[in-house]
mmCIF file of C-alpha atoms in Angstrom:
data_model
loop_
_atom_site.group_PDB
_atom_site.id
_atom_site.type_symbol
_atom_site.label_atom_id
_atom_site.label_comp_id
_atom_site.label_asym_id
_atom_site.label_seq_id
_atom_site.Cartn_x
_atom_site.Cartn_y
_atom_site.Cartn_z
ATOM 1 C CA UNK A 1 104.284 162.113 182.536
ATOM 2 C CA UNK A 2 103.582 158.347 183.273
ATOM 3 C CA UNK A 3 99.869 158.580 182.345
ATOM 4 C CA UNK A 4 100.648 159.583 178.734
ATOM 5 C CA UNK A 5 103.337 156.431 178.611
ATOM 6 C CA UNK A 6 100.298 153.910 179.784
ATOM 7 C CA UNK A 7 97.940 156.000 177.157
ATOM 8 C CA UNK A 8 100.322 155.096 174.715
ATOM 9 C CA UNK A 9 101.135 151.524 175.534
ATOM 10 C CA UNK A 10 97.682 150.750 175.947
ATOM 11 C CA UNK A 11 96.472 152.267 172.346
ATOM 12 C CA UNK A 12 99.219 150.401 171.421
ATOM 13 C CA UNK A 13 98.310 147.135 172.820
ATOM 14 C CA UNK A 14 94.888 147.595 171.173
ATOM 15 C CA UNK A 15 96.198 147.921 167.739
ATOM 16 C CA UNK A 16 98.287 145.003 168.114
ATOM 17 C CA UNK A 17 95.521 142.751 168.947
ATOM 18 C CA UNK A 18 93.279 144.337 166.479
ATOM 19 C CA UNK A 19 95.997 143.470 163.921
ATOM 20 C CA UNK A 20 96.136 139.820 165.244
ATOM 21 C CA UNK A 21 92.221 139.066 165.018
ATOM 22 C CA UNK A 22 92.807 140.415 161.016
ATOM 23 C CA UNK A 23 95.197 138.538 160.407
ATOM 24 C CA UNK A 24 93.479 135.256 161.503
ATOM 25 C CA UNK A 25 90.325 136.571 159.362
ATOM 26 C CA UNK A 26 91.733 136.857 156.162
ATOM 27 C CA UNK A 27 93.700 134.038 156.316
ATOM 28 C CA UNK A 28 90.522 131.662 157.107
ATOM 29 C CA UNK A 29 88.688 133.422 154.151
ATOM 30 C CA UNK A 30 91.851 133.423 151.913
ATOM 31 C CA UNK A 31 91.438 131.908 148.293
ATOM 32 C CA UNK A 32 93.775 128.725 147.182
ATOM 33 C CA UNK A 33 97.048 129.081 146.201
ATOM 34 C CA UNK A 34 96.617 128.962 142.705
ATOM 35 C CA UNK A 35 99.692 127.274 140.376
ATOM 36 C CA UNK A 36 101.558 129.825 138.021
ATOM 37 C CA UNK A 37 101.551 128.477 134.424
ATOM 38 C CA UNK A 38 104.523 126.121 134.402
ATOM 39 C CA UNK A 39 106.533 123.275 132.481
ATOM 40 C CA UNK A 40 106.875 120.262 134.451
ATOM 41 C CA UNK A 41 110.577 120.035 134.368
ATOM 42 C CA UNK A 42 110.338 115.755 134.222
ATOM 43 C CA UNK A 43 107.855 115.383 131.063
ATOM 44 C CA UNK A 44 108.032 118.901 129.821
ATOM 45 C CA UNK A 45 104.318 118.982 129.684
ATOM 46 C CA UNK A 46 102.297 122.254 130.771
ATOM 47 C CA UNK A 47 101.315 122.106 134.523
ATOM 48 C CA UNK A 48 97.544 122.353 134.741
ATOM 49 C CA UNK A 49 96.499 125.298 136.970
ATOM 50 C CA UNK A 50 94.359 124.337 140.169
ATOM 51 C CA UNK A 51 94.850 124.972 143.836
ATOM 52 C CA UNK A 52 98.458 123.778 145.881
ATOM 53 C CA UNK A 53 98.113 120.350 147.395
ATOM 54 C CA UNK A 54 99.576 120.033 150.680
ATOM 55 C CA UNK A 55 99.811 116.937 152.531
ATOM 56 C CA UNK A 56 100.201 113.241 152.097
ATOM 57 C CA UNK A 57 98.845 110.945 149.199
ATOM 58 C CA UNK A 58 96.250 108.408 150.254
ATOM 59 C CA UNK A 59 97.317 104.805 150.594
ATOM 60 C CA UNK A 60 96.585 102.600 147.227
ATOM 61 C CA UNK A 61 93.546 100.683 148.462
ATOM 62 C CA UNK A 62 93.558 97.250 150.012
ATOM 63 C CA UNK A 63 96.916 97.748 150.900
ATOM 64 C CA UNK A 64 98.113 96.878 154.706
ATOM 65 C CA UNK A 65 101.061 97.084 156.405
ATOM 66 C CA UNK A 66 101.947 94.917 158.667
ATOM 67 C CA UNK A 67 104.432 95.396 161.894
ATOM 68 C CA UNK A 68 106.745 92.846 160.460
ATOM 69 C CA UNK A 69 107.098 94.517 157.168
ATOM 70 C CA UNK A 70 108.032 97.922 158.120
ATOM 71 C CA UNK A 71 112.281 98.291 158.723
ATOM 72 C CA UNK A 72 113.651 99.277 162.181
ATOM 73 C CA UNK A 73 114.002 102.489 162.676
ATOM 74 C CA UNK A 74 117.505 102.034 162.513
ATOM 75 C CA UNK A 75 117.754 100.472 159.356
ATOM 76 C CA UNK A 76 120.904 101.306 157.561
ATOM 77 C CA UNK A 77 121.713 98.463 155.207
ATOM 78 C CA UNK A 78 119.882 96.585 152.410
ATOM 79 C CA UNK A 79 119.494 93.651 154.796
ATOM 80 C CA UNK A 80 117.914 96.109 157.306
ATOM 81 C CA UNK A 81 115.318 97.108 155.035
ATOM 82 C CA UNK A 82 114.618 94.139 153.340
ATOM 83 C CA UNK A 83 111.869 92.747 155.248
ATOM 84 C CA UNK A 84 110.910 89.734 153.065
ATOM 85 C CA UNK A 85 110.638 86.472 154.005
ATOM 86 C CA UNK A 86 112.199 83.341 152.496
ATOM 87 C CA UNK A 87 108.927 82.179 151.375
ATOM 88 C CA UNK A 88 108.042 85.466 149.630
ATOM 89 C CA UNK A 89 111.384 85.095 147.761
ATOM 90 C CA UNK A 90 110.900 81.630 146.585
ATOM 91 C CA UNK A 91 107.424 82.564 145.180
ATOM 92 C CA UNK A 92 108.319 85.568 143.671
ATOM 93 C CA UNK A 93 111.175 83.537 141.887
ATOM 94 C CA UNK A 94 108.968 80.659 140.978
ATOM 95 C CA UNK A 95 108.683 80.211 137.012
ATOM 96 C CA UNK A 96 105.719 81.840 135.513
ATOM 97 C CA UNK A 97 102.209 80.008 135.754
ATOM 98 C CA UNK A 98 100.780 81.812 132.882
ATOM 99 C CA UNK A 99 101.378 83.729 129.560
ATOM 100 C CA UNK A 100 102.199 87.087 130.378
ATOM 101 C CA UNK A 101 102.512 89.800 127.681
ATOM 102 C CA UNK A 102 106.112 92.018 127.311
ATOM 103 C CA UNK A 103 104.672 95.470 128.222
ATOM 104 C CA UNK A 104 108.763 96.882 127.116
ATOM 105 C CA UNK A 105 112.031 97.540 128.238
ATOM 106 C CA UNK A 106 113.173 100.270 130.778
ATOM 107 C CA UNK A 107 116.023 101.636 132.857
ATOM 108 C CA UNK A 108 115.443 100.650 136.507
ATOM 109 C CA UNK A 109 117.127 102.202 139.752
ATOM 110 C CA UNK A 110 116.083 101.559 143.524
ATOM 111 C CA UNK A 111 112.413 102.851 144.430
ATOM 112 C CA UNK A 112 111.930 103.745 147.934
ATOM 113 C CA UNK A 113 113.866 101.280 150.425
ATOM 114 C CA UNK A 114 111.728 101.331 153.177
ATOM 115 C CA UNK A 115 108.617 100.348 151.152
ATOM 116 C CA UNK A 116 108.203 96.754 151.609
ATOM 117 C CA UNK A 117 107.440 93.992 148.527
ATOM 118 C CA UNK A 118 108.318 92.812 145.334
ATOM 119 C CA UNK A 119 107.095 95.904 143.019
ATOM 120 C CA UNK A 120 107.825 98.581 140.417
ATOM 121 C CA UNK A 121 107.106 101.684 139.136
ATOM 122 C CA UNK A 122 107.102 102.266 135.731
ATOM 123 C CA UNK A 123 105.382 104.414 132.905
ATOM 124 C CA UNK A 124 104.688 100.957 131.048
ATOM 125 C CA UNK A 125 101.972 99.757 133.464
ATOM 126 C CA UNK A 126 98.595 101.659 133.158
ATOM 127 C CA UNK A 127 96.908 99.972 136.105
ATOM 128 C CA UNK A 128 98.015 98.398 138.706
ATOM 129 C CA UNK A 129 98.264 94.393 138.294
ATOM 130 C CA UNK A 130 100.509 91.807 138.665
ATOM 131 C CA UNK A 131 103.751 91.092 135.953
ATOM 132 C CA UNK A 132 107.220 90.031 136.067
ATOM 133 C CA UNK A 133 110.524 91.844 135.843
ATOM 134 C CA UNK A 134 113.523 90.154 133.636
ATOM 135 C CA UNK A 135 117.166 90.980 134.244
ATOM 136 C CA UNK A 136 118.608 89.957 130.513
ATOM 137 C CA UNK A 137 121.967 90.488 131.553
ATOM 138 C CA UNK A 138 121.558 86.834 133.789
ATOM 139 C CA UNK A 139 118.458 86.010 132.793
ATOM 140 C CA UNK A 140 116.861 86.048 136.394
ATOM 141 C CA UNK A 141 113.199 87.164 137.230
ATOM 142 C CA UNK A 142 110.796 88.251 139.711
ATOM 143 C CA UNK A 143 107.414 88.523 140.081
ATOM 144 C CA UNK A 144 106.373 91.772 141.412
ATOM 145 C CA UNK A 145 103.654 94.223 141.386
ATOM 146 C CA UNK A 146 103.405 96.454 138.549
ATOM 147 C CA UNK A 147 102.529 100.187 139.877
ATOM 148 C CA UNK A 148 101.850 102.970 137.054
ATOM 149 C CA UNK A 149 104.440 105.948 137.227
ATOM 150 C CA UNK A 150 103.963 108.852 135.276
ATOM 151 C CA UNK A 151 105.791 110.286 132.608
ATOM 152 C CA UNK A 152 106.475 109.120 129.026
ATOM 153 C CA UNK A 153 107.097 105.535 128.592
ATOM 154 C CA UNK A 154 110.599 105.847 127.695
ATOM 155 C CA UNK A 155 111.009 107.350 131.093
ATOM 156 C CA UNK A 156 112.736 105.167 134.068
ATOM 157 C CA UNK A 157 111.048 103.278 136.852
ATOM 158 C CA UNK A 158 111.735 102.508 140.492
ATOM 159 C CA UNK A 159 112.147 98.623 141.734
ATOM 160 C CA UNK A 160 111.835 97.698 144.954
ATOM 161 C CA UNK A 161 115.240 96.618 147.403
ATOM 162 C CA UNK A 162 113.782 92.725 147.360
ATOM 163 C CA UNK A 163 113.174 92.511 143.684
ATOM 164 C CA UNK A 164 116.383 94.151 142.845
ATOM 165 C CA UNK A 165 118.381 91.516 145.186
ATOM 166 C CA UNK A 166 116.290 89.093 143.531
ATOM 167 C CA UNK A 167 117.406 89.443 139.632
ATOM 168 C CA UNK A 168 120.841 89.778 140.624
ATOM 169 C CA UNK A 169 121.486 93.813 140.293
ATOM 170 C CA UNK A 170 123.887 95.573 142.317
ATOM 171 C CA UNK A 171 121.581 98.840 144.418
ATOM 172 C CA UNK A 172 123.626 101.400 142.640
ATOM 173 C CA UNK A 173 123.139 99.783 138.856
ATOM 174 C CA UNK A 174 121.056 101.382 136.442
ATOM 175 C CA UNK A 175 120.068 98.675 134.342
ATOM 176 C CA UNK A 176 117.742 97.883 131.685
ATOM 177 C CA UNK A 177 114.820 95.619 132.597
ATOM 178 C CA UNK A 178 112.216 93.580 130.556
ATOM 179 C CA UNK A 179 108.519 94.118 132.030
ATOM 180 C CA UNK A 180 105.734 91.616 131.519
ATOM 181 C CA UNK A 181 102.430 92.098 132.498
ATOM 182 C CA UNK A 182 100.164 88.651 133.679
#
């Protein structure tokens, strides 16, 4: 009676492992996910179909971080993650130096908090460069780094925590902004 019970578990034990090793084959041979046709919900443009992306972005580059300008860990107020110095303030308040051209107006709200600097993101910039932001409500103005976002150019854009403090806008505003590029 028991050897028909070890028969058993052994045969099984061998299907179980024989189900394991085909597993691991087909899903080291597998195709890409491929996207379904789709609508991106933000622009309402098609989705292109290609394969899944999974992972992080690469840095921008010739960008660094340094220790000093990454928050504590256990950063929980604006002062916690703004990391700037005074020096980095004044010159980003200092008066322009040089014509700049008015790429627009857009709707601004806070980018991510624990990125450090004086940029934005907006769908008015089509490279990355240097520009200005303009709070008309008081007239204040920083210089920051202009960062293309997509979308259409009537779409919003993300400002960083310093540049926000800078012009004078409360974290939870959603105001509108004048961009200049130069």
């Amino acid at each position: 009676m028991t050897k028909p019970i070890f028969r058993i578990a052994f045969t099984l034990s061998l299907l179980i492992l024989a189900a394991c090793t085909q597993t691991a084959k087909t899903t080291a041979t597998a195709p890409p996910q491929q996207l379904e046709t789709m609508t991106d919900p933000a622009t309402g443009q098609p989705v292109i179909k290609g394969p899944v992306l999974t992972g992080t972005a690469p840095r921008t580059p010739g960008k660094t971080i340094g220790a000093s300008s990454i928050p504590a860990p256990t950063a929980s107020t604006a002062a916690d993650f703004d990391t700037t110095s005074n020096a980095q303030k004044a010159a980003a308040a200092a008066p322009p130096a040089s014509a700049e051209r008015r790429l627009g107006t857009t709707v601004a709200s806070l980018g991510d908090p624990s990125q450090p600097g004086f940029w934005i993101k907006t769908p008015l910039a089509k490279s990355e460069t240097g520009g200005r932001i303009v709070n008309p409500a008081n007239g204040k103005s920083a210089k920051v780094r202009l960062i293309p976002l997509g979308g259409p150019a009537s779409g919003g854009s993300q400002v960083s925590l310093p540049a926000l403090q800078l012009i004078g806008v409360s974290l939870t505003d959603l105001p509108t902004l004048e961009v200049y590029e130069g």
